[in-house]
Amino acid sequence: MTNVIPAQPYDGRHVLADLHGCSAALDDIELIEGALRGAADAAGATVLDVRLHHFGGGQGVTGVALLAESHISIHSWPEHGYAALDFFLCGRKHDIDAALAVFIEALEPERVRANSIERGYGTVEAN
Amino acid sequence: MTNVIPAQPYDGRHVLADLHGCSAALDDIELIEGALRGAADAAGATVLDVRLHHFGGGQGVTGVALLAESHISIHSWPEHGYAALDFFLCGRKHDIDAALAVFIEALEPERVRANSIERGYGTVEAN
């Protein structure tokens, strides 16, 4: 008996999450890096590289995790208690909700607004 | 007479663009890097760092430009002629349409699908 496993269409999910009213120190680059790496791990993703940039004392941090499965990014504005995240991961086995939960625990927002967009070469077939 | 310039709310725009049916070689890391840097320049953005990863001969490329104004990313699947882009830039003065046009010229897609999402700490006030 032969099992035929069809090629999987690429069905990516891109989640944009806005975290408002964060209690955590959004200028803390080590906190941001830890959350970024923890989120990638929680998603079950493979980290290729992590790059961070600090805009200076009391100012925001930009961070991107390059993943074998695309990327996760964060940009923070400490003066507004605001952080903008995006999670782009291919395949259904990766858990973006778990990745977002890591950031929520680390950054302690009052409000979270998330948009989820389906994308990938598989998605155009339905058009 | 005193001109009072109010603090600008952060009004970011995040554009997710799917390029299908690309004629260009999506495994060409130099082409991808050139498009990424050209797009940042066309947008009027300030590049902090550019990171690229090649998944191997004939396979895709992942690239991210970290910007003073957030980021631009590209992930390509040469075997499907497909590239997934995202442009996240704060402020209205930055021209995402011009940045997208750079990628379209470089990658020669048959079809482009773009979603634009407003985000930022200014946007929650309207809720």
PDB file of C-alpha atoms in Angstrom:
ATOM      1  CA  MET A   1       0.000   0.000   0.000  1.00  0.00           C
ATOM      2  CA  THR A   2       1.321   3.401  -0.980  1.00  0.00           C
ATOM      3  CA  ASN A   3       0.428   6.509   0.924  1.00  0.00           C
ATOM      4  CA  VAL A   4       0.333   9.530  -1.329  1.00  0.00           C
ATOM      5  CA  ILE A   5       0.846  12.753   0.542  1.00  0.00           C
ATOM      6  CA  PRO A   6      -0.186  15.674  -1.634  1.00  0.00           C
ATOM      7  CA  ALA A   7       1.940  18.799  -1.735  1.00  0.00           C
ATOM      8  CA  GLN A   8       0.605  21.239   0.811  1.00  0.00           C
ATOM      9  CA  PRO A   9      -0.514  24.574  -0.502  1.00  0.00           C
ATOM     10  CA  TYR A  10       1.280  27.356   1.285  1.00  0.00           C
ATOM     11  CA  ASP A  11      -1.243  28.791   3.665  1.00  0.00           C
ATOM     12  CA  GLY A  12       0.410  31.511   5.624  1.00  0.00           C
ATOM     13  CA  ARG A  13      -1.184  33.468   8.419  1.00  0.00           C
ATOM     14  CA  HIS A  14      -0.088  37.004   9.154  1.00  0.00           C
ATOM     15  CA  VAL A  15      -1.231  38.478  12.459  1.00  0.00           C
ATOM     16  CA  LEU A  16      -0.825  42.162  13.257  1.00  0.00           C
ATOM     17  CA  ALA A  17      -1.235  42.803  16.987  1.00  0.00           C
ATOM     18  CA  ASP A  18      -1.353  46.207  18.687  1.00  0.00           C
ATOM     19  CA  LEU A  19      -0.628  46.197  22.436  1.00  0.00           C
ATOM     20  CA  HIS A  20      -1.878  49.321  24.197  1.00  0.00           C
ATOM     21  CA  GLY A  21      -1.350  50.448  27.776  1.00  0.00           C
ATOM     22  CA  CYS A  22       1.651  48.240  28.438  1.00  0.00           C
ATOM     23  CA  SER A  23       2.893  48.252  32.037  1.00  0.00           C
ATOM     24  CA  ALA A  24       6.281  46.744  31.242  1.00  0.00           C
ATOM     25  CA  ALA A  25       9.315  48.868  30.355  1.00  0.00           C
ATOM     26  CA  LEU A  26       9.132  49.055  26.564  1.00  0.00           C
ATOM     27  CA  ASP A  27      12.623  50.582  26.383  1.00  0.00           C
ATOM     28  CA  ASP A  28      14.155  47.437  27.921  1.00  0.00           C
ATOM     29  CA  ILE A  29      15.936  45.779  25.023  1.00  0.00           C
ATOM     30  CA  GLU A  30      16.681  42.620  26.999  1.00  0.00           C
ATOM     31  CA  LEU A  31      13.016  42.235  27.878  1.00  0.00           C
ATOM     32  CA  ILE A  32      12.070  42.745  24.212  1.00  0.00           C
ATOM     33  CA  GLU A  33      14.673  40.261  22.989  1.00  0.00           C
ATOM     34  CA  GLY A  34      13.576  37.685  25.542  1.00  0.00           C
ATOM     35  CA  ALA A  35       9.953  38.051  24.492  1.00  0.00           C
ATOM     36  CA  LEU A  36      10.873  37.791  20.805  1.00  0.00           C
ATOM     37  CA  ARG A  37      12.878  34.611  21.294  1.00  0.00           C
ATOM     38  CA  GLY A  38      10.286  33.175  23.668  1.00  0.00           C
ATOM     39  CA  ALA A  39       7.510  33.901  21.172  1.00  0.00           C
ATOM     40  CA  ALA A  40       9.369  32.149  18.344  1.00  0.00           C
ATOM     41  CA  ASP A  41       9.928  29.180  20.616  1.00  0.00           C
ATOM     42  CA  ALA A  42       6.278  29.092  21.711  1.00  0.00           C
ATOM     43  CA  ALA A  43       5.210  29.138  18.063  1.00  0.00           C
ATOM     44  CA  GLY A  44       7.400  26.126  17.357  1.00  0.00           C
ATOM     45  CA  ALA A  45       9.396  28.164  14.844  1.00  0.00           C
ATOM     46  CA  THR A  46      13.082  27.932  13.917  1.00  0.00           C
ATOM     47  CA  VAL A  47      15.072  31.122  14.535  1.00  0.00           C
ATOM     48  CA  LEU A  48      17.641  31.995  11.843  1.00  0.00           C
ATOM     49  CA  ASP A  49      18.667  35.381  13.234  1.00  0.00           C
ATOM     50  CA  VAL A  50      17.480  38.011  15.715  1.00  0.00           C
ATOM     51  CA  ARG A  51      18.219  41.679  15.152  1.00  0.00           C
ATOM     52  CA  LEU A  52      17.437  44.489  17.577  1.00  0.00           C
ATOM     53  CA  HIS A  53      17.889  48.233  17.554  1.00  0.00           C
ATOM     54  CA  HIS A  54      17.533  50.562  20.513  1.00  0.00           C
ATOM     55  CA  PHE A  55      16.643  54.160  19.697  1.00  0.00           C
ATOM     56  CA  GLY A  56      18.278  55.395  22.917  1.00  0.00           C
ATOM     57  CA  GLY A  57      17.602  55.733  26.643  1.00  0.00           C
ATOM     58  CA  GLY A  58      13.876  55.815  27.354  1.00  0.00           C
ATOM     59  CA  GLN A  59      13.084  55.398  23.687  1.00  0.00           C
ATOM     60  CA  GLY A  60      11.732  52.500  21.706  1.00  0.00           C
ATOM     61  CA  VAL A  61      13.145  49.238  20.506  1.00  0.00           C
ATOM     62  CA  THR A  62      12.802  47.584  17.109  1.00  0.00           C
ATOM     63  CA  GLY A  63      13.335  43.862  16.885  1.00  0.00           C
ATOM     64  CA  VAL A  64      12.923  41.233  14.202  1.00  0.00           C
ATOM     65  CA  ALA A  65      13.311  37.464  14.416  1.00  0.00           C
ATOM     66  CA  LEU A  66      14.047  35.955  11.008  1.00  0.00           C
ATOM     67  CA  LEU A  67      12.515  32.499  11.015  1.00  0.00           C
ATOM     68  CA  ALA A  68      12.732  29.496   8.728  1.00  0.00           C
ATOM     69  CA  GLU A  69       8.956  30.058   8.587  1.00  0.00           C
ATOM     70  CA  SER A  70       9.098  33.864   7.838  1.00  0.00           C
ATOM     71  CA  HIS A  71       9.330  36.394  10.712  1.00  0.00           C
ATOM     72  CA  ILE A  72       8.137  37.974  13.940  1.00  0.00           C
ATOM     73  CA  SER A  73       8.692  41.682  14.590  1.00  0.00           C
ATOM     74  CA  ILE A  74       8.161  44.193  17.372  1.00  0.00           C
ATOM     75  CA  HIS A  75       8.360  47.984  17.442  1.00  0.00           C
ATOM     76  CA  SER A  76       7.806  49.740  20.770  1.00  0.00           C
ATOM     77  CA  TRP A  77       6.933  53.307  21.808  1.00  0.00           C
ATOM     78  CA  PRO A  78       7.546  53.453  25.589  1.00  0.00           C
ATOM     79  CA  GLU A  79       6.220  57.017  25.843  1.00  0.00           C
ATOM     80  CA  HIS A  80       2.842  55.733  24.680  1.00  0.00           C
ATOM     81  CA  GLY A  81       2.873  52.317  26.335  1.00  0.00           C
ATOM     82  CA  TYR A  82       2.391  50.952  22.848  1.00  0.00           C
ATOM     83  CA  ALA A  83       3.948  48.044  20.988  1.00  0.00           C
ATOM     84  CA  ALA A  84       3.214  46.932  17.415  1.00  0.00           C
ATOM     85  CA  LEU A  85       3.816  43.265  16.659  1.00  0.00           C
ATOM     86  CA  ASP A  86       3.574  41.171  13.550  1.00  0.00           C
ATOM     87  CA  PHE A  87       3.751  37.422  13.190  1.00  0.00           C
ATOM     88  CA  PHE A  88       4.073  35.868   9.759  1.00  0.00           C
ATOM     89  CA  LEU A  89       4.318  32.094   9.805  1.00  0.00           C
ATOM     90  CA  CYS A  90       3.651  29.510   7.153  1.00  0.00           C
ATOM     91  CA  GLY A  91       1.833  26.305   7.930  1.00  0.00           C
ATOM     92  CA  ARG A  92      -0.926  25.495  10.356  1.00  0.00           C
ATOM     93  CA  LYS A  93       1.282  23.670  12.817  1.00  0.00           C
ATOM     94  CA  HIS A  94       2.831  26.891  14.092  1.00  0.00           C
ATOM     95  CA  ASP A  95       1.017  28.468  17.009  1.00  0.00           C
ATOM     96  CA  ILE A  96       0.768  32.244  16.605  1.00  0.00           C
ATOM     97  CA  ASP A  97      -1.669  32.489  19.520  1.00  0.00           C
ATOM     98  CA  ALA A  98       0.966  30.992  21.820  1.00  0.00           C
ATOM     99  CA  ALA A  99       3.557  33.444  20.469  1.00  0.00           C
ATOM    100  CA  LEU A 100       1.246  36.397  21.093  1.00  0.00           C
ATOM    101  CA  ALA A 101       0.569  35.115  24.618  1.00  0.00           C
ATOM    102  CA  VAL A 102       4.307  35.308  25.376  1.00  0.00           C
ATOM    103  CA  PHE A 103       4.348  38.990  24.449  1.00  0.00           C
ATOM    104  CA  ILE A 104       1.176  39.690  26.448  1.00  0.00           C
ATOM    105  CA  GLU A 105       2.691  38.100  29.533  1.00  0.00           C
ATOM    106  CA  ALA A 106       5.967  39.989  29.076  1.00  0.00           C
ATOM    107  CA  LEU A 107       4.596  43.437  28.170  1.00  0.00           C
ATOM    108  CA  GLU A 108       1.398  43.475  30.278  1.00  0.00           C
ATOM    109  CA  PRO A 109      -0.930  45.429  27.959  1.00  0.00           C
ATOM    110  CA  GLU A 110      -4.330  46.736  29.025  1.00  0.00           C
ATOM    111  CA  ARG A 111      -5.754  46.212  25.552  1.00  0.00           C
ATOM    112  CA  VAL A 112      -4.826  44.052  22.590  1.00  0.00           C
ATOM    113  CA  ARG A 113      -6.140  44.448  19.076  1.00  0.00           C
ATOM    114  CA  ALA A 114      -5.211  41.778  16.553  1.00  0.00           C
ATOM    115  CA  ASN A 115      -5.901  41.367  12.836  1.00  0.00           C
ATOM    116  CA  SER A 116      -5.309  38.039  11.142  1.00  0.00           C
ATOM    117  CA  ILE A 117      -4.799  37.887   7.367  1.00  0.00           C
ATOM    118  CA  GLU A 118      -4.602  34.701   5.309  1.00  0.00           C
ATOM    119  CA  ARG A 119      -1.965  34.857   2.616  1.00  0.00           C
ATOM    120  CA  GLY A 120       0.279  32.708   0.447  1.00  0.00           C
ATOM    121  CA  TYR A 121       0.377  31.196  -2.987  1.00  0.00           C
ATOM    122  CA  GLY A 122      -2.357  28.762  -2.026  1.00  0.00           C
ATOM    123  CA  THR A 123      -4.823  31.516  -1.257  1.00  0.00           C
ATOM    124  CA  VAL A 124      -5.050  32.936  -4.765  1.00  0.00           C
ATOM    125  CA  GLU A 125      -6.645  29.736  -6.071  1.00  0.00           C
ATOM    126  CA  ALA A 126      -9.883  30.576  -4.316  1.00  0.00           C
ATOM    127  CA  ASN A 127     -10.160  33.950  -6.022  1.00  0.00           C
TER     128      ASN A 127
ATOM    129  CA  MET B   1       2.136  85.157  16.810  1.00  0.00           C
ATOM    130  CA  THR B   2       2.863  81.688  18.028  1.00  0.00           C
ATOM    131  CA  ASN B   3       2.317  78.658  15.905  1.00  0.00           C
ATOM    132  CA  VAL B   4       1.342  75.715  18.006  1.00  0.00           C
ATOM    133  CA  ILE B   5       2.110  72.431  16.337  1.00  0.00           C
ATOM    134  CA  PRO B   6       0.249  69.647  18.112  1.00  0.00           C
ATOM    135  CA  ALA B   7       1.950  66.354  18.778  1.00  0.00           C
ATOM    136  CA  GLN B   8       1.241  64.024  15.910  1.00  0.00           C
ATOM    137  CA  PRO B   9      -0.589  60.846  16.739  1.00  0.00           C
ATOM    138  CA  TYR B  10       1.288  57.835  15.501  1.00  0.00           C
ATOM    139  CA  ASP B  11      -0.571  56.764  12.429  1.00  0.00           C
ATOM    140  CA  GLY B  12       1.196  53.795  10.984  1.00  0.00           C
ATOM    141  CA  ARG B  13       0.237  52.031   7.825  1.00  0.00           C
ATOM    142  CA  HIS B  14       0.997  48.359   7.373  1.00  0.00           C
ATOM    143  CA  VAL B  15       0.682  46.989   3.848  1.00  0.00           C
ATOM    144  CA  LEU B  16       0.796  43.267   3.125  1.00  0.00           C
ATOM    145  CA  ALA B  17       1.418  42.614  -0.569  1.00  0.00           C
ATOM    146  CA  ASP B  18       1.343  39.228  -2.311  1.00  0.00           C
ATOM    147  CA  LEU B  19       3.125  39.052  -5.668  1.00  0.00           C
ATOM    148  CA  HIS B  20       2.033  36.092  -7.799  1.00  0.00           C
ATOM    149  CA  GLY B  21       3.433  34.835 -11.089  1.00  0.00           C
ATOM    150  CA  CYS B  22       6.780  36.590 -10.774  1.00  0.00           C
ATOM    151  CA  SER B  23       9.003  36.322 -13.848  1.00  0.00           C
ATOM    152  CA  ALA B  24      12.186  37.368 -12.045  1.00  0.00           C
ATOM    153  CA  ALA B  25      14.485  34.852 -10.344  1.00  0.00           C
ATOM    154  CA  LEU B  26      13.176  34.789  -6.790  1.00  0.00           C
ATOM    155  CA  ASP B  27      16.215  32.795  -5.626  1.00  0.00           C
ATOM    156  CA  ASP B  28      18.543  35.657  -6.572  1.00  0.00           C
ATOM    157  CA  ILE B  29      19.608  37.126  -3.245  1.00  0.00           C
ATOM    158  CA  GLU B  30      21.331  40.106  -4.842  1.00  0.00           C
ATOM    159  CA  LEU B  31      18.181  40.972  -6.761  1.00  0.00           C
ATOM    160  CA  ILE B  32      16.148  40.687  -3.551  1.00  0.00           C
ATOM    161  CA  GLU B  33      18.592  42.811  -1.555  1.00  0.00           C
ATOM    162  CA  GLY B  34      18.667  45.448  -4.262  1.00  0.00           C
ATOM    163  CA  ALA B  35      14.870  45.615  -4.338  1.00  0.00           C
ATOM    164  CA  LEU B  36      14.705  45.820  -0.538  1.00  0.00           C
ATOM    165  CA  ARG B  37      17.177  48.681  -0.345  1.00  0.00           C
ATOM    166  CA  GLY B  38      15.622  50.393  -3.352  1.00  0.00           C
ATOM    167  CA  ALA B  39      12.164  50.123  -1.804  1.00  0.00           C
ATOM    168  CA  ALA B  40      13.333  51.654   1.476  1.00  0.00           C
ATOM    169  CA  ASP B  41      14.939  54.482  -0.462  1.00  0.00           C
ATOM    170  CA  ALA B  42      11.822  55.048  -2.579  1.00  0.00           C
ATOM    171  CA  ALA B  43       9.733  55.216   0.585  1.00  0.00           C
ATOM    172  CA  GLY B  44      12.005  57.923   1.978  1.00  0.00           C
ATOM    173  CA  ALA B  45      12.872  55.675   4.929  1.00  0.00           C
ATOM    174  CA  THR B  46      16.111  55.411   6.899  1.00  0.00           C
ATOM    175  CA  VAL B  47      17.730  51.961   6.835  1.00  0.00           C
ATOM    176  CA  LEU B  48      19.248  50.799  10.129  1.00  0.00           C
ATOM    177  CA  ASP B  49      20.150  47.279   9.037  1.00  0.00           C
ATOM    178  CA  VAL B  50      19.385  44.789   6.272  1.00  0.00           C
ATOM    179  CA  ARG B  51      19.417  41.058   6.938  1.00  0.00           C
ATOM    180  CA  LEU B  52      19.006  38.338   4.359  1.00  0.00           C
ATOM    181  CA  HIS B  53      18.903  34.571   4.428  1.00  0.00           C
ATOM    182  CA  HIS B  54      19.126  32.247   1.430  1.00  0.00           C
ATOM    183  CA  PHE B  55      17.541  28.836   1.874  1.00  0.00           C
ATOM    184  CA  GLY B  56      19.879  27.317  -0.728  1.00  0.00           C
ATOM    185  CA  GLY B  57      20.267  26.976  -4.501  1.00  0.00           C
ATOM    186  CA  GLY B  58      16.962  27.419  -6.284  1.00  0.00           C
ATOM    187  CA  GLN B  59      15.176  28.003  -3.000  1.00  0.00           C
ATOM    188  CA  GLY B  60      13.727  31.111  -1.456  1.00  0.00           C
ATOM    189  CA  VAL B  61      15.148  34.177   0.184  1.00  0.00           C
ATOM    190  CA  THR B  62      14.059  35.931   3.355  1.00  0.00           C
ATOM    191  CA  GLY B  63      15.008  39.547   3.805  1.00  0.00           C
ATOM    192  CA  VAL B  64      14.199  42.268   6.311  1.00  0.00           C
ATOM    193  CA  ALA B  65      15.152  45.932   6.296  1.00  0.00           C
ATOM    194  CA  LEU B  66      15.053  47.401   9.793  1.00  0.00           C
ATOM    195  CA  LEU B  67      14.090  51.034   9.416  1.00  0.00           C
ATOM    196  CA  ALA B  68      14.030  54.025  11.716  1.00  0.00           C
ATOM    197  CA  GLU B  69      10.333  53.998  10.728  1.00  0.00           C
ATOM    198  CA  SER B  70       9.733  50.239  11.399  1.00  0.00           C
ATOM    199  CA  HIS B  71      10.443  47.637   8.688  1.00  0.00           C
ATOM    200  CA  ILE B  72      10.053  46.156   5.199  1.00  0.00           C
ATOM    201  CA  SER B  73      10.248  42.392   4.671  1.00  0.00           C
ATOM    202  CA  ILE B  74      10.218  39.934   1.793  1.00  0.00           C
ATOM    203  CA  HIS B  75       9.911  36.146   1.713  1.00  0.00           C
ATOM    204  CA  SER B  76      10.128  34.419  -1.667  1.00  0.00           C
ATOM    205  CA  TRP B  77       9.123  30.988  -3.019  1.00  0.00           C
ATOM    206  CA  PRO B  78      10.792  30.679  -6.436  1.00  0.00           C
ATOM    207  CA  GLU B  79       9.128  27.329  -7.131  1.00  0.00           C
ATOM    208  CA  HIS B  80       5.761  29.082  -6.999  1.00  0.00           C
ATOM    209  CA  GLY B  81       6.751  32.445  -8.500  1.00  0.00           C
ATOM    210  CA  TYR B  82       5.445  33.919  -5.269  1.00  0.00           C
ATOM    211  CA  ALA B  83       6.780  36.628  -2.971  1.00  0.00           C
ATOM    212  CA  ALA B  84       5.179  37.903   0.249  1.00  0.00           C
ATOM    213  CA  LEU B  85       6.032  41.473   1.222  1.00  0.00           C
ATOM    214  CA  ASP B  86       5.183  43.643   4.172  1.00  0.00           C
ATOM    215  CA  PHE B  87       5.752  47.339   4.623  1.00  0.00           C
ATOM    216  CA  PHE B  88       5.274  48.906   8.043  1.00  0.00           C
ATOM    217  CA  LEU B  89       6.034  52.605   8.138  1.00  0.00           C
ATOM    218  CA  CYS B  90       4.970  55.314  10.524  1.00  0.00           C
ATOM    219  CA  GLY B  91       3.907  58.722   9.335  1.00  0.00           C
ATOM    220  CA  ARG B  92       2.130  59.842   6.202  1.00  0.00           C
ATOM    221  CA  LYS B  93       5.233  61.282   4.565  1.00  0.00           C
ATOM    222  CA  HIS B  94       6.610  57.859   3.719  1.00  0.00           C
ATOM    223  CA  ASP B  95       5.533  56.499   0.368  1.00  0.00           C
ATOM    224  CA  ILE B  96       4.660  52.807   0.600  1.00  0.00           C
ATOM    225  CA  ASP B  97       3.189  52.835  -2.907  1.00  0.00           C
ATOM    226  CA  ALA B  98       6.567  53.900  -4.293  1.00  0.00           C
ATOM    227  CA  ALA B  99       8.274  51.145  -2.290  1.00  0.00           C
ATOM    228  CA  LEU B 100       5.866  48.531  -3.629  1.00  0.00           C
ATOM    229  CA  ALA B 101       6.442  49.820  -7.174  1.00  0.00           C
ATOM    230  CA  VAL B 102      10.174  49.101  -6.791  1.00  0.00           C
ATOM    231  CA  PHE B 103       9.436  45.458  -5.977  1.00  0.00           C
ATOM    232  CA  ILE B 104       6.932  45.168  -8.830  1.00  0.00           C
ATOM    233  CA  GLU B 105       9.489  46.469 -11.303  1.00  0.00           C
ATOM    234  CA  ALA B 106      12.192  44.140  -9.936  1.00  0.00           C
ATOM    235  CA  LEU B 107      10.149  40.952  -9.553  1.00  0.00           C
ATOM    236  CA  GLU B 108       7.731  41.309 -12.501  1.00  0.00           C
ATOM    237  CA  PRO B 109       4.582  39.732 -11.017  1.00  0.00           C
ATOM    238  CA  GLU B 110       1.489  38.892 -13.064  1.00  0.00           C
ATOM    239  CA  ARG B 111      -0.798  39.674 -10.157  1.00  0.00           C
ATOM    240  CA  VAL B 112      -0.496  41.749  -6.997  1.00  0.00           C
ATOM    241  CA  ARG B 113      -2.828  41.614  -4.042  1.00  0.00           C
ATOM    242  CA  ALA B 114      -2.319  44.190  -1.305  1.00  0.00           C
ATOM    243  CA  ASN B 115      -4.013  44.767   2.041  1.00  0.00           C
ATOM    244  CA  SER B 116      -3.496  48.017   3.907  1.00  0.00           C
ATOM    245  CA  ILE B 117      -4.105  48.177   7.660  1.00  0.00           C
ATOM    246  CA  GLU B 118      -4.085  51.330   9.747  1.00  0.00           C
ATOM    247  CA  ARG B 119      -2.409  50.873  13.105  1.00  0.00           C
ATOM    248  CA  GLY B 120      -0.656  52.730  15.867  1.00  0.00           C
ATOM    249  CA  TYR B 121      -1.367  54.264  19.227  1.00  0.00           C
ATOM    250  CA  GLY B 122      -3.332  57.043  17.557  1.00  0.00           C
ATOM    251  CA  THR B 123      -5.819  54.656  16.054  1.00  0.00           C
ATOM    252  CA  VAL B 124      -7.258  53.320  19.296  1.00  0.00           C
ATOM    253  CA  GLU B 125      -8.744  56.722  20.184  1.00  0.00           C
ATOM    254  CA  ALA B 126     -11.374  56.316  17.511  1.00  0.00           C
ATOM    255  CA  ASN B 127     -12.654  53.046  18.968  1.00  0.00           C
TER     256      ASN B 127
END
